[in-house]
XYZ file of C-alpha atoms in Angstrom:
629
model
C 4.940 29.435 20.328
C 6.742 28.144 17.201
C 4.690 27.954 14.065
C 5.936 26.140 10.953
C 4.231 26.715 7.564
C 4.835 25.866 3.940
C 3.067 25.692 0.597
C 1.515 22.439 -0.504
C 4.158 19.939 -1.811
C 7.005 22.375 -0.901
C 9.412 20.599 1.485
C 10.978 24.009 2.578
C 9.216 25.258 5.737
C 9.178 28.739 7.330
C 9.467 29.052 11.093
C 7.835 31.904 13.044
C 8.278 32.239 16.819
C 5.288 34.148 18.243
C 4.988 35.331 21.866
C 1.530 36.905 21.503
C -1.265 34.520 22.699
C -3.426 35.772 19.750
C -2.079 34.874 16.303
C -3.712 36.505 13.230
C -3.367 34.700 9.910
C -4.143 36.158 6.493
C -2.960 37.816 3.290
C -2.755 41.331 4.751
C 0.718 42.422 5.888
C -0.690 43.505 9.251
C -1.279 39.855 10.193
C 1.087 37.918 12.491
C 1.506 35.259 9.804
C 1.276 36.542 6.217
C 0.271 33.918 3.592
C 0.768 35.363 0.110
C -1.991 33.780 -2.033
C -5.115 35.112 -3.598
C -6.964 32.046 -2.133
C -6.214 33.323 1.411
C -8.527 36.025 2.822
C -7.021 39.339 3.983
C -7.985 38.350 7.570
C -8.514 34.566 7.351
C -8.194 33.096 10.878
C -7.264 33.887 14.475
C -5.602 31.248 16.644
C -5.749 31.807 20.428
C -3.702 30.101 23.058
C -5.170 29.870 26.537
C -4.455 27.491 29.447
C -2.516 25.201 27.124
C -5.444 24.911 24.729
C -5.592 26.170 21.112
C -8.689 27.482 19.378
C -9.045 28.580 15.734
C -11.671 31.103 14.625
C -12.272 31.397 10.895
C -12.882 35.126 10.367
C -12.632 34.989 6.556
C -14.848 33.922 3.735
C -12.901 30.936 2.544
C -12.831 27.727 4.618
C -9.886 25.943 6.248
C -9.142 22.492 7.526
C -8.100 21.616 11.083
C -6.948 18.013 11.051
C -9.790 16.334 9.083
C -12.434 18.880 10.144
C -13.566 21.696 7.815
C -14.018 25.048 9.527
C -16.191 27.478 7.630
C -16.342 31.227 7.932
C -17.601 32.333 11.331
C -16.959 28.961 12.973
C -14.555 28.215 15.871
C -12.903 24.859 16.785
C -10.460 23.601 19.390
C -7.340 21.659 18.314
C -4.161 20.336 19.681
C -0.541 21.287 19.016
C 0.870 19.248 16.150
C -2.464 18.947 14.274
C -2.108 20.295 10.709
C -4.055 23.453 9.840
C -4.648 23.785 6.103
C -5.409 27.225 4.674
C -5.174 26.489 0.971
C -2.494 26.296 -0.417
C -0.602 26.412 2.909
C -0.139 23.926 5.762
C 0.574 25.300 9.266
C 1.783 23.370 12.265
C 1.649 24.857 15.758
C 4.438 23.441 17.963
C 3.711 22.639 21.593
C 5.871 23.659 24.539
C 7.074 20.062 24.595
C 8.395 18.672 21.320
C 5.572 17.266 19.189
C 6.316 13.925 17.664
C 6.414 14.148 13.909
C 4.143 11.643 12.156
C 5.587 8.750 10.164
C 4.014 10.101 6.987
C 5.496 13.571 7.474
C 8.910 12.115 8.265
C 8.846 9.880 5.204
C 7.776 12.734 2.909
C 10.583 14.875 4.290
C 13.216 12.111 3.825
C 11.990 11.382 0.283
C 12.270 15.120 -0.534
C 15.905 15.015 0.639
C 16.594 12.033 -1.669
C 14.828 13.810 -4.569
C 16.868 16.989 -4.029
C 20.093 14.892 -4.061
C 19.071 13.194 -7.263
C 18.202 16.535 -8.896
C 21.591 17.926 -7.942
C 23.385 14.862 -9.341
C 21.245 14.868 -12.475
C 22.123 18.552 -13.192
C 25.856 17.705 -12.804
C 25.435 14.710 -15.174
C 23.792 16.968 -17.758
C 26.941 19.118 -17.683
C 29.146 16.088 -18.439
C 27.276 14.459 -21.343
C 23.967 14.272 -23.284
C 21.698 11.997 -21.218
C 19.030 12.044 -23.975
C 21.548 10.713 -26.485
C 22.657 8.053 -24.003
C 18.975 7.055 -23.524
C 17.975 6.894 -27.149
C 21.075 5.430 -28.839
C 22.259 2.955 -26.184
C 19.235 2.348 -24.042
C 19.935 -0.100 -21.307
C 23.025 -1.832 -22.684
C 25.883 -2.630 -20.312
C 28.259 -0.032 -21.753
C 25.832 2.853 -21.272
C 24.905 1.673 -17.733
C 28.553 1.450 -16.745
C 29.210 4.927 -18.147
C 26.257 6.378 -16.188
C 27.223 4.634 -12.943
C 30.833 5.823 -13.231
C 29.740 9.409 -13.663
C 27.268 9.200 -10.755
C 30.141 8.062 -8.463
C 32.349 10.946 -9.791
C 29.631 13.536 -9.114
C 29.077 12.171 -5.551
C 32.795 12.643 -4.902
C 32.735 16.054 -6.480
C 29.973 17.314 -4.184
C 31.457 15.500 -1.225
C 28.158 13.686 -0.613
C 29.561 11.275 1.931
C 31.590 13.872 3.835
C 31.224 14.426 7.616
C 28.945 17.437 7.059
C 26.225 15.123 5.592
C 26.750 12.117 7.845
C 23.934 12.767 10.321
C 21.456 13.491 7.499
C 22.352 10.426 5.513
C 22.070 8.219 8.587
C 18.377 9.241 8.819
C 17.792 8.590 5.120
C 19.319 5.069 5.460
C 16.226 3.700 7.191
C 13.903 4.775 4.369
C 16.365 3.485 1.713
C 16.721 0.118 3.452
C 12.934 -0.284 3.789
C 12.482 0.412 0.078
C 15.232 -2.069 -0.632
C 13.463 -4.742 1.411
C 10.151 -4.137 -0.490
C 12.028 -4.201 -3.828
C 13.578 -7.525 -3.096
C 10.220 -8.992 -2.020
C 8.754 -7.945 -5.368
C 11.709 -9.280 -7.350
C 11.582 -12.556 -5.469
C 7.912 -12.991 -6.267
C 8.864 -13.590 -9.927
C 10.873 -16.724 -9.025
C 9.678 -20.112 -7.809
C 11.582 -19.841 -4.596
C 13.870 -17.402 -2.848
C 17.469 -17.704 -4.000
C 19.684 -19.210 -1.317
C 22.920 -17.565 -2.432
C 25.124 -14.823 -1.216
C 23.896 -12.248 -3.752
C 20.229 -11.396 -3.843
C 18.084 -10.869 -6.950
C 18.942 -7.640 -8.777
C 17.082 -4.929 -10.692
C 17.077 -5.037 -14.456
C 19.639 -2.228 -14.895
C 22.170 -3.650 -12.390
C 25.621 -4.561 -13.693
C 27.116 -7.376 -11.533
C 30.618 -6.027 -12.055
C 29.693 -2.827 -10.168
C 28.169 -4.613 -7.221
C 30.515 -5.198 -4.267
C 30.091 -8.879 -3.153
C 31.077 -8.140 0.445
C 28.529 -5.350 0.797
C 25.837 -7.400 -1.042
C 26.388 -10.278 1.367
C 25.969 -7.914 4.299
C 22.756 -6.569 2.787
C 21.557 -10.074 2.174
C 22.196 -11.057 5.834
C 20.302 -7.962 7.004
C 17.377 -8.915 4.821
C 17.315 -12.416 6.314
C 17.313 -10.850 9.834
C 14.491 -8.461 8.870
C 12.471 -11.225 7.336
C 12.674 -13.276 10.550
C 11.934 -10.346 12.873
C 8.954 -9.187 10.828
C 7.772 -12.761 10.208
C 7.463 -12.110 6.452
C 7.591 -15.803 5.427
C 4.459 -16.414 7.518
C 2.411 -13.953 5.447
C 0.092 -15.535 2.830
C 1.075 -13.473 -0.206
C 3.266 -10.654 -1.514
C 0.714 -7.954 -0.699
C 0.576 -9.088 2.933
C 4.332 -9.183 3.182
C 4.646 -5.616 1.829
C 1.938 -4.351 4.197
C 3.875 -6.104 7.031
C 7.072 -4.321 6.100
C 5.354 -0.888 5.966
C 3.702 -1.514 9.355
C 6.535 -3.120 11.334
C 9.789 -1.838 9.793
C 10.073 1.200 12.127
C 9.808 -1.145 15.144
C 12.595 -3.431 13.894
C 14.990 -0.872 12.416
C 16.614 0.159 15.754
C 17.874 -3.477 15.955
C 19.499 -3.134 12.521
C 20.921 0.399 12.873
C 24.078 -0.698 14.838
C 25.030 -2.970 11.929
C 24.780 -0.243 9.337
C 28.407 0.956 9.567
C 29.582 3.923 7.576
C 30.795 1.930 4.546
C 27.642 -0.131 4.325
C 25.429 3.004 4.698
C 27.463 4.740 1.996
C 27.133 1.725 -0.309
C 23.375 1.413 0.200
C 22.650 5.120 -0.410
C 24.923 5.142 -3.486
C 23.274 1.959 -4.770
C 19.869 3.595 -4.383
C 20.935 6.864 -6.086
C 22.342 4.788 -8.977
C 19.107 2.758 -9.198
C 16.867 5.851 -9.195
C 18.955 7.680 -11.820
C 19.216 4.581 -14.043
C 15.397 4.343 -13.857
C 15.207 8.002 -14.817
C 17.490 7.564 -17.840
C 16.522 4.096 -18.986
C 13.253 3.180 -17.248
C 10.148 4.849 -15.806
C 11.836 7.003 -13.125
C 10.023 7.100 -9.713
C 7.156 5.086 -11.222
C 9.317 1.964 -11.693
C 8.969 0.692 -8.134
C 5.327 1.803 -7.909
C 4.425 -0.137 -11.058
C 5.834 -3.278 -9.392
C 4.065 -2.817 -6.031
C 1.083 -5.231 -5.866
C -0.584 -3.280 -3.121
C -0.915 -0.231 -5.368
C -3.951 -0.263 -7.691
C -3.602 3.196 -9.258
C -0.755 5.723 -9.881
C -1.677 9.370 -10.412
C 0.917 11.932 -11.423
C -0.646 15.349 -10.729
C 2.538 17.214 -11.526
C 6.260 16.456 -11.432
C 6.552 16.789 -7.674
C 3.174 15.274 -6.685
C 2.701 11.555 -7.359
C -0.303 10.019 -5.621
C -1.121 6.272 -5.379
C -4.239 4.398 -4.439
C -3.562 1.622 -1.895
C -6.383 -0.516 -0.458
C -8.953 1.975 -1.767
C -7.298 5.003 -0.135
C -5.522 7.719 -2.151
C -2.283 8.978 -0.568
C 0.735 11.047 -1.536
C 3.578 8.666 -2.458
C 6.365 11.024 -1.460
C 8.132 10.318 -4.771
C 8.651 12.927 -7.451
C 10.156 13.452 -10.903
C 13.281 15.550 -11.270
C 11.599 17.974 -13.701
C 8.700 18.417 -16.103
C 10.984 17.576 -18.982
C 11.904 14.277 -17.397
C 8.228 13.577 -16.600
C 7.273 14.187 -20.246
C 10.137 11.997 -21.567
C 9.086 9.120 -19.304
C 5.442 9.456 -20.414
C 6.703 9.280 -24.023
C 8.657 6.154 -23.147
C 5.611 4.541 -21.571
C 3.186 5.185 -24.478
C 5.842 4.342 -27.077
C 5.838 0.701 -25.679
C 2.377 0.220 -27.154
C 2.934 2.030 -30.424
C 1.385 5.391 -29.402
C 2.923 8.804 -29.420
C 2.408 12.022 -27.423
C 3.585 15.508 -28.298
C 2.308 19.054 -28.625
C 0.313 18.151 -31.761
C -1.241 15.169 -29.992
C -1.076 16.052 -26.311
C -3.586 13.427 -25.138
C -3.218 9.628 -25.243
C -5.131 6.634 -23.895
C -3.196 3.396 -24.059
C -2.757 -0.064 -22.556
C 0.507 -1.490 -21.236
C 1.563 -5.071 -22.128
C 0.432 -6.314 -18.673
C -3.066 -4.874 -19.243
C -2.649 -1.715 -17.115
C -4.550 1.269 -18.489
C -2.666 4.520 -19.161
C -3.992 7.998 -19.699
C -1.502 10.788 -20.254
C -2.014 14.520 -20.979
C 0.694 17.109 -21.452
C 0.810 20.910 -22.080
C -0.811 22.851 -23.626
C -3.836 20.901 -22.400
C -2.338 20.250 -18.917
C -1.462 23.683 -17.649
C 0.370 22.620 -14.457
C 2.674 20.207 -16.300
C 2.394 16.626 -17.629
C -0.192 14.485 -15.879
C -0.379 10.753 -15.956
C -2.936 8.146 -14.663
C -2.083 4.452 -14.607
C -4.798 2.006 -13.499
C -2.762 -1.148 -12.829
C -3.958 -4.467 -13.935
C -4.048 -6.700 -10.850
C -1.727 -9.720 -10.919
C -4.409 -11.707 -9.055
C -7.683 -12.021 -10.889
C -10.529 -11.823 -8.425
C -13.148 -14.525 -8.239
C -16.527 -14.547 -6.514
C -15.089 -16.198 -3.352
C -12.513 -13.329 -3.080
C -15.398 -10.766 -3.110
C -17.148 -12.673 -0.405
C -13.949 -12.963 1.686
C -13.259 -9.226 1.635
C -16.918 -8.437 2.418
C -17.943 -6.906 -0.920
C -20.739 -9.374 -1.342
C -22.628 -11.975 0.733
C -22.789 -15.703 -0.166
C -26.512 -15.378 -0.789
C -26.077 -12.391 -3.176
C -23.231 -14.200 -4.927
C -25.313 -17.304 -5.474
C -28.153 -15.250 -6.849
C -25.914 -13.433 -9.333
C -24.322 -16.766 -10.435
C -27.819 -18.122 -11.131
C -28.797 -14.993 -13.068
C -25.704 -15.213 -15.317
C -26.164 -18.951 -16.070
C -29.883 -18.346 -16.824
C -28.785 -15.709 -19.436
C -30.273 -12.659 -17.717
C -29.019 -9.331 -19.073
C -27.006 -7.647 -16.350
C -25.851 -4.060 -15.953
C -23.166 -3.298 -13.393
C -23.217 0.370 -12.190
C -21.094 2.429 -9.833
C -18.848 5.460 -9.550
C -15.257 5.811 -10.770
C -12.900 3.234 -9.262
C -15.617 1.235 -7.528
C -14.654 -2.029 -9.207
C -17.253 -2.257 -12.055
C -14.827 -4.017 -14.437
C -13.671 -6.392 -11.667
C -17.319 -7.342 -11.035
C -17.904 -7.801 -14.768
C -14.876 -10.107 -14.864
C -16.153 -12.140 -11.926
C -19.668 -12.444 -13.384
C -18.262 -13.516 -16.770
C -16.573 -16.493 -15.072
C -20.037 -18.122 -14.693
C -20.792 -18.044 -18.488
C -20.835 -21.650 -19.756
C -17.667 -22.510 -21.718
C -19.632 -23.682 -24.809
C -21.051 -20.173 -25.511
C -19.406 -17.716 -27.952
C -18.508 -14.447 -26.171
C -17.490 -11.137 -27.740
C -15.907 -8.475 -25.472
C -15.802 -4.849 -26.544
C -13.702 -2.203 -24.695
C -11.805 1.046 -25.135
C -8.749 -0.554 -23.542
C -8.788 -4.319 -22.914
C -9.211 -5.051 -19.231
C -11.590 -8.018 -19.218
C -9.738 -11.344 -18.812
C -12.153 -14.207 -19.466
C -11.082 -17.756 -18.707
C -13.279 -19.291 -21.490
C -11.589 -20.365 -24.770
C -14.247 -19.154 -27.200
C -13.821 -15.422 -26.685
C -13.306 -12.738 -29.312
C -11.763 -9.579 -27.915
C -12.371 -6.271 -29.699
C -10.795 -2.892 -28.826
C -11.721 0.567 -30.076
C -9.204 2.545 -32.092
C -8.539 6.307 -32.014
C -8.180 8.333 -35.199
C -4.658 8.634 -36.746
C -2.754 11.914 -37.302
C -4.898 12.653 -40.377
C -8.040 12.235 -38.332
C -9.118 9.022 -40.080
C -9.280 5.369 -39.088
C -11.233 5.755 -35.825
C -13.396 2.864 -34.682
C -15.638 3.577 -31.749
C -17.341 1.211 -29.225
C -20.588 1.847 -31.168
C -18.936 0.662 -34.455
C -17.705 -2.462 -32.680
C -21.084 -3.225 -31.081
C -22.797 -3.027 -34.501
C -20.061 -5.242 -35.998
C -20.346 -7.756 -33.103
C -24.018 -8.388 -34.024
C -22.731 -9.793 -37.313
C -20.269 -12.177 -35.625
C -22.840 -14.670 -34.309
C -22.379 -13.923 -30.616
C -24.129 -15.814 -27.805
C -23.271 -13.026 -25.480
C -21.815 -9.524 -25.875
C -19.834 -7.924 -23.017
C -19.176 -4.187 -23.339
C -16.613 -2.862 -20.869
C -18.485 0.400 -20.417
C -21.315 2.274 -22.084
C -20.497 5.958 -22.131
C -22.116 7.213 -25.329
C -24.469 6.247 -28.173
C -23.362 2.626 -27.948
C -25.849 2.313 -25.115
C -28.678 2.213 -27.678
C -27.004 -0.522 -29.736
C -26.355 -2.510 -26.612
C -29.977 -2.295 -25.537
C -31.058 -3.382 -29.068
C -28.595 -6.291 -28.942
C -30.091 -7.481 -25.614
C -33.579 -7.167 -27.208
C -32.670 -9.170 -30.309
C -31.729 -12.538 -28.955
C -28.390 -11.896 -27.324
C -29.543 -12.786 -23.849
C -27.043 -12.947 -21.055
C -25.140 -9.878 -22.291
C -23.515 -7.552 -19.784
C -22.058 -4.055 -19.567
C -21.214 -1.330 -17.051
C -22.370 2.259 -16.580
C -21.375 5.121 -14.352
C -24.142 5.848 -11.818
C -24.537 6.384 -8.097
C -27.525 4.149 -7.556
C -29.831 1.678 -9.372
C -32.421 4.435 -9.786
C -29.865 6.824 -11.337
C -28.885 4.157 -13.914
C -32.163 4.833 -15.712
C -31.516 8.592 -15.939
C -27.955 7.859 -17.155
C -29.174 5.445 -19.825
C -31.733 7.975 -20.961
C -28.983 10.512 -21.626
C -26.751 7.954 -23.336
C -29.507 6.750 -25.663
C -30.581 10.303 -26.537
C -26.944 10.976 -27.550
C -27.492 8.451 -30.343
C -31.099 9.133 -31.448
C -33.969 11.507 -30.654
C -36.645 9.338 -29.101
C -39.513 10.033 -26.615
C -38.442 9.187 -23.044
C -41.224 6.607 -22.730
C -39.806 4.750 -25.759
C -36.356 4.791 -24.222
C -37.833 3.403 -20.964
C -39.597 0.596 -22.883
C -36.253 -0.314 -24.508
C -34.553 -0.428 -21.126
C -37.424 -2.442 -19.509
C -37.356 -5.101 -22.169
C -33.571 -5.273 -22.397
C -32.131 -5.217 -18.831
C -33.074 -7.750 -16.188
C -30.710 -7.088 -13.292
C -28.748 -4.017 -12.097
C -25.837 -4.600 -9.707
C -24.865 -1.390 -7.901
C -21.342 -1.062 -6.409
C -20.473 1.719 -3.950
C -17.105 2.814 -2.562
C -17.546 3.185 1.201
C -15.737 5.690 3.472
C -12.230 4.360 4.060
C -11.905 2.702 0.672
C -13.730 -0.698 0.665
C -16.054 -1.401 -2.259
C -19.376 -3.115 -1.596
C -22.328 -4.291 -3.621
C -25.108 -2.126 -2.146
C -28.042 -3.022 -4.431
C -29.076 -5.876 -6.612
C -32.270 -4.761 -8.385
C -34.650 -6.014 -11.040
C -36.011 -3.756 -13.771
C -39.659 -4.625 -13.308
C -41.189 -2.775 -16.228
C -43.354 0.287 -16.878
C -45.864 1.320 -14.194
C -49.250 1.392 -15.913
C -50.423 4.417 -13.890
C -47.362 6.660 -13.632
C -45.854 5.449 -16.956
C -42.500 5.440 -15.186
C -39.901 2.681 -15.338
C -39.813 0.883 -12.007
C -36.759 -0.617 -10.261
C -37.251 -3.080 -7.366
C -34.487 -4.094 -5.009
C -33.974 -7.829 -4.618
C -31.082 -7.076 -2.244
C -29.950 -3.824 -0.681
C -27.334 -2.655 1.865
C -29.034 -1.943 5.177
C -28.116 -0.935 8.678
C -24.611 0.056 7.523
C -23.655 -3.604 7.885
C -24.250 -5.887 4.899
C -26.222 -6.741 1.819
C -29.538 -8.266 2.788
C -32.443 -9.640 0.765
C -35.558 -7.444 0.753
C -37.997 -10.343 0.483
C -39.030 -9.360 -3.008
C -39.285 -12.312 -5.414
C -37.895 -11.453 -8.861
C -40.181 -12.239 -11.751
C -37.749 -14.865 -13.115
C -37.388 -16.758 -9.788
C -39.456 -19.709 -11.091
C -36.925 -20.195 -13.949
C -33.999 -20.221 -11.549
C -35.662 -22.743 -9.161
C -36.894 -24.946 -12.041
C -33.318 -25.209 -13.435
C -32.037 -25.937 -9.907
C -29.781 -22.892 -10.026
C -31.166 -21.506 -6.768
C -32.974 -22.690 -3.658
C -35.342 -20.270 -1.887
C -34.109 -21.150 1.583
C -30.562 -20.269 0.522
C -31.591 -17.039 -1.187
C -33.571 -15.786 1.777
C -31.846 -17.600 4.589
C -29.509 -15.860 6.988
C -25.910 -15.379 5.782
C -23.277 -16.771 8.099
């Protein structure tokens, strides 16, 4: 049996051909397969092959993964050839007698690693020719510097004989991935125009120089794009996200029809065009992040290290397959990103939290704090601002729950949105804020501005970090205190994560009804424990006093949970009902909760303020407790 194995994120794999039906895996040299890592047990696992079936027995202390199943020490499981076996930090694949089909994800990651290796090789050759840093800083993005870079890229490709016969078969495989990326890029670029350009040349990237584009080849590419659009029915999709999802799902089916038209010259032109684009992005733009920042289906970008870039798409985190050329390039691009918003990052200030012009939130951390290399997290600001109907359409909320929350906002109930990281708390706060009457004065307070209110009378405040001398910092708590002097009708705090929770509760208790904020918590009940801790960070009070403050300040808690597979759902809408006279504990009662693993349903509990909602004709009982369609 052939066994392939490699370290995590390492595209180079080792092949072992084993005749023995019992395969021993571990750190000890006596094993059949030796995995050199202190995280691997001396005798970690035994794989047995019998009657065409494979079984794995974990004989070590540390666990391992077979497919998506965790196998602990002493456990045995059956698996099939081709299923990945993960013994951290290694991945092993057992090849069947017949050839096992490689998955699309594995193939794409392998092809992207080939492209990344090519770019690294060309980049090193370019560094031998001239100072790329000087080119970047002194002539960033002008036509002369772009032409100089493109000319040298072409020279290097000729020097290494990239398009020689030896590489022809390999480059033919890469062409499919390159063409798919090109299709997605054009869809994104087109989305910025009122209508698709009906001309021979398609829309170009920002660092393209028309003089270096070959009209004949561009026309061929344009015709291929038209063919692909028709075959994949892209124009029938409702929006850009749907079109991109369609490309990613259907491209492999359609590509065999296109392959005969990709003659040698066109294939060479497309690959060279892509290499130029990627290297221009590295020198003048945001490197491999440039296309990811544009993609509307991607909500978060996470650079773990230079060769591991993850993205969150539709609530699921996946490896993007893209990677930076080196740690130095990663760091320079992080510097370029934060410099856009007037921030800096270096060894004296290795941590930065910033906001991009489009509202996306950026957190970057570099050595010495990040020991594995520069790390970057970008939470993208969605181009489409969700409204309540959108949340209903995607199943995050029921019409009944939505109508109740709308009534609570209009009736100036104090609302706290809780949930884990990335569950959509800020999105929900944005949606709820849309119901605030336009005549009211609203003040928003955040670390980095994410709330986008449609009302006109809104004052937006943002905290400020200390300068190099350690002075000039303004915290959320400072801004909440200041907001009380600004005659607000409502105060919206993006997130309470410290002593500002006390000031927020006091604001809710002193006439600023209808205020809203968010808190990290896993359930409505845990919100109280979380608020206890946050308030005690500001002042030493008896817990009963803290509970009384919470009981008198907060009316409604909206809990959001991220479900398996990625979807976010409102799982509880609760009322803070006060202090129990016997137990002296703060009580939370669910008005709605998520039951039967299906949907948010009313519990039958009547909130204490229901009379006010009905009297003002904001809600009808039969709608609140009727069956959702």
